[in-house]
mmCIF file of C-alpha atoms in Angstrom:
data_model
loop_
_atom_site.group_PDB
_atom_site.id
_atom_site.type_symbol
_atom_site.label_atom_id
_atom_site.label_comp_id
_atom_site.label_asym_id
_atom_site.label_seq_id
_atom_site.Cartn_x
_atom_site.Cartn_y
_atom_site.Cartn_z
ATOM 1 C CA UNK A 1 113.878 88.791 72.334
ATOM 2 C CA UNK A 2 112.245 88.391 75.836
ATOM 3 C CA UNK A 3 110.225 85.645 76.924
ATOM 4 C CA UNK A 4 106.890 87.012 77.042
ATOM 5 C CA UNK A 5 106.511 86.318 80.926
ATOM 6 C CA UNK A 6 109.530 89.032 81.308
ATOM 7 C CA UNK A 7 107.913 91.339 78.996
ATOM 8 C CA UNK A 8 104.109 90.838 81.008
ATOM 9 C CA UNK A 9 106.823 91.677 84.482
ATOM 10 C CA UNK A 10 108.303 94.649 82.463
ATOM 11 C CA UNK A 11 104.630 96.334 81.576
ATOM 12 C CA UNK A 12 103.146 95.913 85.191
ATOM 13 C CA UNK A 13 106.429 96.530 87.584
ATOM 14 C CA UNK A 14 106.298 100.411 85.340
ATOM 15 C CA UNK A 15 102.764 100.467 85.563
ATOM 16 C CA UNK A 16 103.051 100.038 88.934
ATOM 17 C CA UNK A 17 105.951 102.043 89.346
ATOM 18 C CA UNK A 18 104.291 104.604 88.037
ATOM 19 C CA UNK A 19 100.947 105.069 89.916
ATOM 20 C CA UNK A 20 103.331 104.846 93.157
ATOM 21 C CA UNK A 21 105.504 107.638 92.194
ATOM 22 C CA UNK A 22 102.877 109.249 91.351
ATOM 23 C CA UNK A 23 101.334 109.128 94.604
ATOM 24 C CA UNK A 24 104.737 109.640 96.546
ATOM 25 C CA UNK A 25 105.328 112.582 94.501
ATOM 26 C CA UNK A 26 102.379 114.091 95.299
ATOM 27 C CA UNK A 27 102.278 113.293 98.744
ATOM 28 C CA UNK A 28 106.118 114.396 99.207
ATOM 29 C CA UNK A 29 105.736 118.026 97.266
ATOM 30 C CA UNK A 30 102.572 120.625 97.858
ATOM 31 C CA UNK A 31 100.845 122.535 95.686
ATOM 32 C CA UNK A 32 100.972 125.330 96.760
ATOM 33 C CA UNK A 33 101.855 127.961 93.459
ATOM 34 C CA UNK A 34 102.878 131.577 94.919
ATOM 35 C CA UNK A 35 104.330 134.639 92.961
ATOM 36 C CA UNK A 36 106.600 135.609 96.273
ATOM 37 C CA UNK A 37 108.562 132.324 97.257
ATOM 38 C CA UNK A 38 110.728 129.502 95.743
ATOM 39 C CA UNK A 39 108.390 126.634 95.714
ATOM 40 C CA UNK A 40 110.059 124.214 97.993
ATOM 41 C CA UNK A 41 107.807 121.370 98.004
ATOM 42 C CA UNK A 42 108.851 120.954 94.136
ATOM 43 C CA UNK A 43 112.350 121.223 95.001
ATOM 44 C CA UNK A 44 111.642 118.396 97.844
ATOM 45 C CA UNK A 45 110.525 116.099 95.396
ATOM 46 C CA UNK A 46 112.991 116.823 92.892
ATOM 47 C CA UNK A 47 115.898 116.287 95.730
ATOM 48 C CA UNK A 48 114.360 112.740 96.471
ATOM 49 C CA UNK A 49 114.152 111.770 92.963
ATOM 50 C CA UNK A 50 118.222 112.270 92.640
ATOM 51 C CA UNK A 51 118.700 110.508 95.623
ATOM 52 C CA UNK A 52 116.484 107.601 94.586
ATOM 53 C CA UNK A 53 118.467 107.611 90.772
ATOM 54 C CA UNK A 54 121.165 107.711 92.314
ATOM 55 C CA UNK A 55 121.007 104.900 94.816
ATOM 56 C CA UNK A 56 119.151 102.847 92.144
ATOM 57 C CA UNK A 57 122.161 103.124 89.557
ATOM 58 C CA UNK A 58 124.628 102.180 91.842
ATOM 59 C CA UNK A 59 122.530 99.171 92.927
ATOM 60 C CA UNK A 60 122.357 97.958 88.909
ATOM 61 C CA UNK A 61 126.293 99.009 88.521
ATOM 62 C CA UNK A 62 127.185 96.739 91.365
ATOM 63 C CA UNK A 63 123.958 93.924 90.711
ATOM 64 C CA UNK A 64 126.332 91.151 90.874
ATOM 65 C CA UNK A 65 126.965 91.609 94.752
ATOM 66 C CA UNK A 66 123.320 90.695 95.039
ATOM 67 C CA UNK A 67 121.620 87.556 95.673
ATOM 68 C CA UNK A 68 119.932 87.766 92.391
ATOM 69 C CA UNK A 69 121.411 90.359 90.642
ATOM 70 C CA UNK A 70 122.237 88.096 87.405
ATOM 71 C CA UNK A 71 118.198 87.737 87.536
ATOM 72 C CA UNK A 72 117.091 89.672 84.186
ATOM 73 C CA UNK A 73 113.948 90.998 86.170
ATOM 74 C CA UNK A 74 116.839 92.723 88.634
ATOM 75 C CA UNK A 75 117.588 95.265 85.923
ATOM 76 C CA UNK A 76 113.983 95.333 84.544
ATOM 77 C CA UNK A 77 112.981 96.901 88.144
ATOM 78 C CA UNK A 78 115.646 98.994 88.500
ATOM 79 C CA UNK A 79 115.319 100.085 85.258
ATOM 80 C CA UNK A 80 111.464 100.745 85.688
ATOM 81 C CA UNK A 81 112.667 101.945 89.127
ATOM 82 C CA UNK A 82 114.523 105.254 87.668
ATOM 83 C CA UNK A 83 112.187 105.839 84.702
ATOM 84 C CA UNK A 84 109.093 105.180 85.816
ATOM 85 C CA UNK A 85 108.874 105.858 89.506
ATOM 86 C CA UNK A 86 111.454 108.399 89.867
ATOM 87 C CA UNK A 87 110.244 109.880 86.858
ATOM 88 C CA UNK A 88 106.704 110.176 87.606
ATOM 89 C CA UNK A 89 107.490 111.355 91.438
ATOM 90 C CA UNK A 90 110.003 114.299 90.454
ATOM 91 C CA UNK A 91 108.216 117.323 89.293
ATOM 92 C CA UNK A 92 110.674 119.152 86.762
ATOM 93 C CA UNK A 93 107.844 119.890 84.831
ATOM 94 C CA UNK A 94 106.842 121.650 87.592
ATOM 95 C CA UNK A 95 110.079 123.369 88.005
ATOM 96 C CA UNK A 96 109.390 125.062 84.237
ATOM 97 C CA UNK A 97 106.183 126.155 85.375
ATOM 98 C CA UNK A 98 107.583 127.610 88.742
ATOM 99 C CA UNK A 99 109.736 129.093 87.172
ATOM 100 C CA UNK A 100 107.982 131.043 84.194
ATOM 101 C CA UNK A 101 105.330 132.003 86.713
ATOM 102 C CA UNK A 102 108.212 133.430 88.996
ATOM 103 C CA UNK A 103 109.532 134.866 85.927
ATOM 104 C CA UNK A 104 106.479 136.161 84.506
ATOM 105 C CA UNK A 105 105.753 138.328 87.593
ATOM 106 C CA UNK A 106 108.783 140.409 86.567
ATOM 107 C CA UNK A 107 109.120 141.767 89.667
ATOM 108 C CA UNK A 108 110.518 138.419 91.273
ATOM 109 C CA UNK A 109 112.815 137.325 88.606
ATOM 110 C CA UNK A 110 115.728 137.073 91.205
ATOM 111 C CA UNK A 111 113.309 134.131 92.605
ATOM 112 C CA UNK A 112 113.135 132.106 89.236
ATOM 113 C CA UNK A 113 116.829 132.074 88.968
ATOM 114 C CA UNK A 114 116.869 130.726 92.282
ATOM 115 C CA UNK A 115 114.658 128.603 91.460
ATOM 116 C CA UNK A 116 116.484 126.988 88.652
ATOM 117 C CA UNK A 117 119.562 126.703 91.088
ATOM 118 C CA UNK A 118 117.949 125.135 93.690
ATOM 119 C CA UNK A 119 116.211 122.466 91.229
ATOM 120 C CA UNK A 120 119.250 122.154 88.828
ATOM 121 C CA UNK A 121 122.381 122.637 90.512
ATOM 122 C CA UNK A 122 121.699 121.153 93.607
ATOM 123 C CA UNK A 123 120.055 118.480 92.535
ATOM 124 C CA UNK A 124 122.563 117.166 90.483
ATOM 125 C CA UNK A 125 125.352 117.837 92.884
ATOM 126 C CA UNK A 126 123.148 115.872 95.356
ATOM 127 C CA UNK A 127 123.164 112.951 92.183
ATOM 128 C CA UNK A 128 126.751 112.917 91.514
ATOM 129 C CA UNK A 129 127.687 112.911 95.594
ATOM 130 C CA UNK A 130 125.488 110.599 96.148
ATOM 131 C CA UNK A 131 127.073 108.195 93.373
ATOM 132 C CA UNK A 132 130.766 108.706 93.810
ATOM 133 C CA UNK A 133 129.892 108.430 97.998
ATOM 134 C CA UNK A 134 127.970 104.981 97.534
ATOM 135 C CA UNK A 135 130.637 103.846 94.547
ATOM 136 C CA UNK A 136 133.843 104.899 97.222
ATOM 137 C CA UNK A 137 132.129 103.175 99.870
ATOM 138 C CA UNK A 138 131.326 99.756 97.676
ATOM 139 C CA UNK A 139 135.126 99.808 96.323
ATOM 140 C CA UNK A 140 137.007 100.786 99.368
ATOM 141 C CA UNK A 141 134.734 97.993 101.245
ATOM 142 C CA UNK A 142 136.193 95.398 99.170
ATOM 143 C CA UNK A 143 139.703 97.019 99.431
ATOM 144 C CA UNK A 144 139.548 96.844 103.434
ATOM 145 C CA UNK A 145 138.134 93.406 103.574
#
């Protein structure tokens, strides 16, 4: 088990993690809910949550190239990092609401799928790019040095 100083660090970096993706979220996306148009500021966030996951994961696959990557409260960040503040920032709980009020106006359904594309497709193509691009640039770094 944890020492209970790294489990008082786990419970406040999420909380804080949290309450800041929270407010980046909201800040970074509108609100804006309309029956005629792909809601974009929910794709936005959605977008930046990949990229953040993405970035984050390849920082805790290659920790040990950092100054304190062996540090357990590294990975507890990081950790909190992609669950907590990514999580809370990306709306794809929005996206099913977006979506079944696109849907539900039956005469836009062309827009949900859309929707779903925009949110689902090209946000994890923007994930796994963004992975294999930072993991080719860390490995063929090390091979050119």
């Amino acid at each position: 088990p944890l020492p209970q100083h790294f489990v008082l660090y786990s419970y406040w970096v999420s909380v804080l993690l949290s309450v800041l993706g929270v407010v980046v979220g909201g800040r970074t996306g509108d609100v804006r809910v309309s029956k005629n148009d792909i809601q974009w500021g929910t794709v936005r966030v959605n977008m930046a949550s990949c990229l953040y996951i993405a970035v984050a994961h390849n920082i805790l696959l290659f920790r040990r190239n950092f100054p304190y990557g062996s540090d357990p409260r590294f990975s507890i960040f990081f950790n909190a990092f992609i669950s907590n503040f990514c999580g809370s920032a990306s709306s794809f709980a929005g996206l099913i609401d977006d979506t079944a009020v696109l849907w539900n106006s039956r005469r836009n359904r062309h827009l949900a799928l859309k929707e779903v594309w925009f949110n689902v497709v090209l946000c994890m193509a923007l994930y796994i790019f963004c992975v294999y691009a930072i993991r080719f640039a860390v490995i063929y770094g090390y091979a050119g040095s």
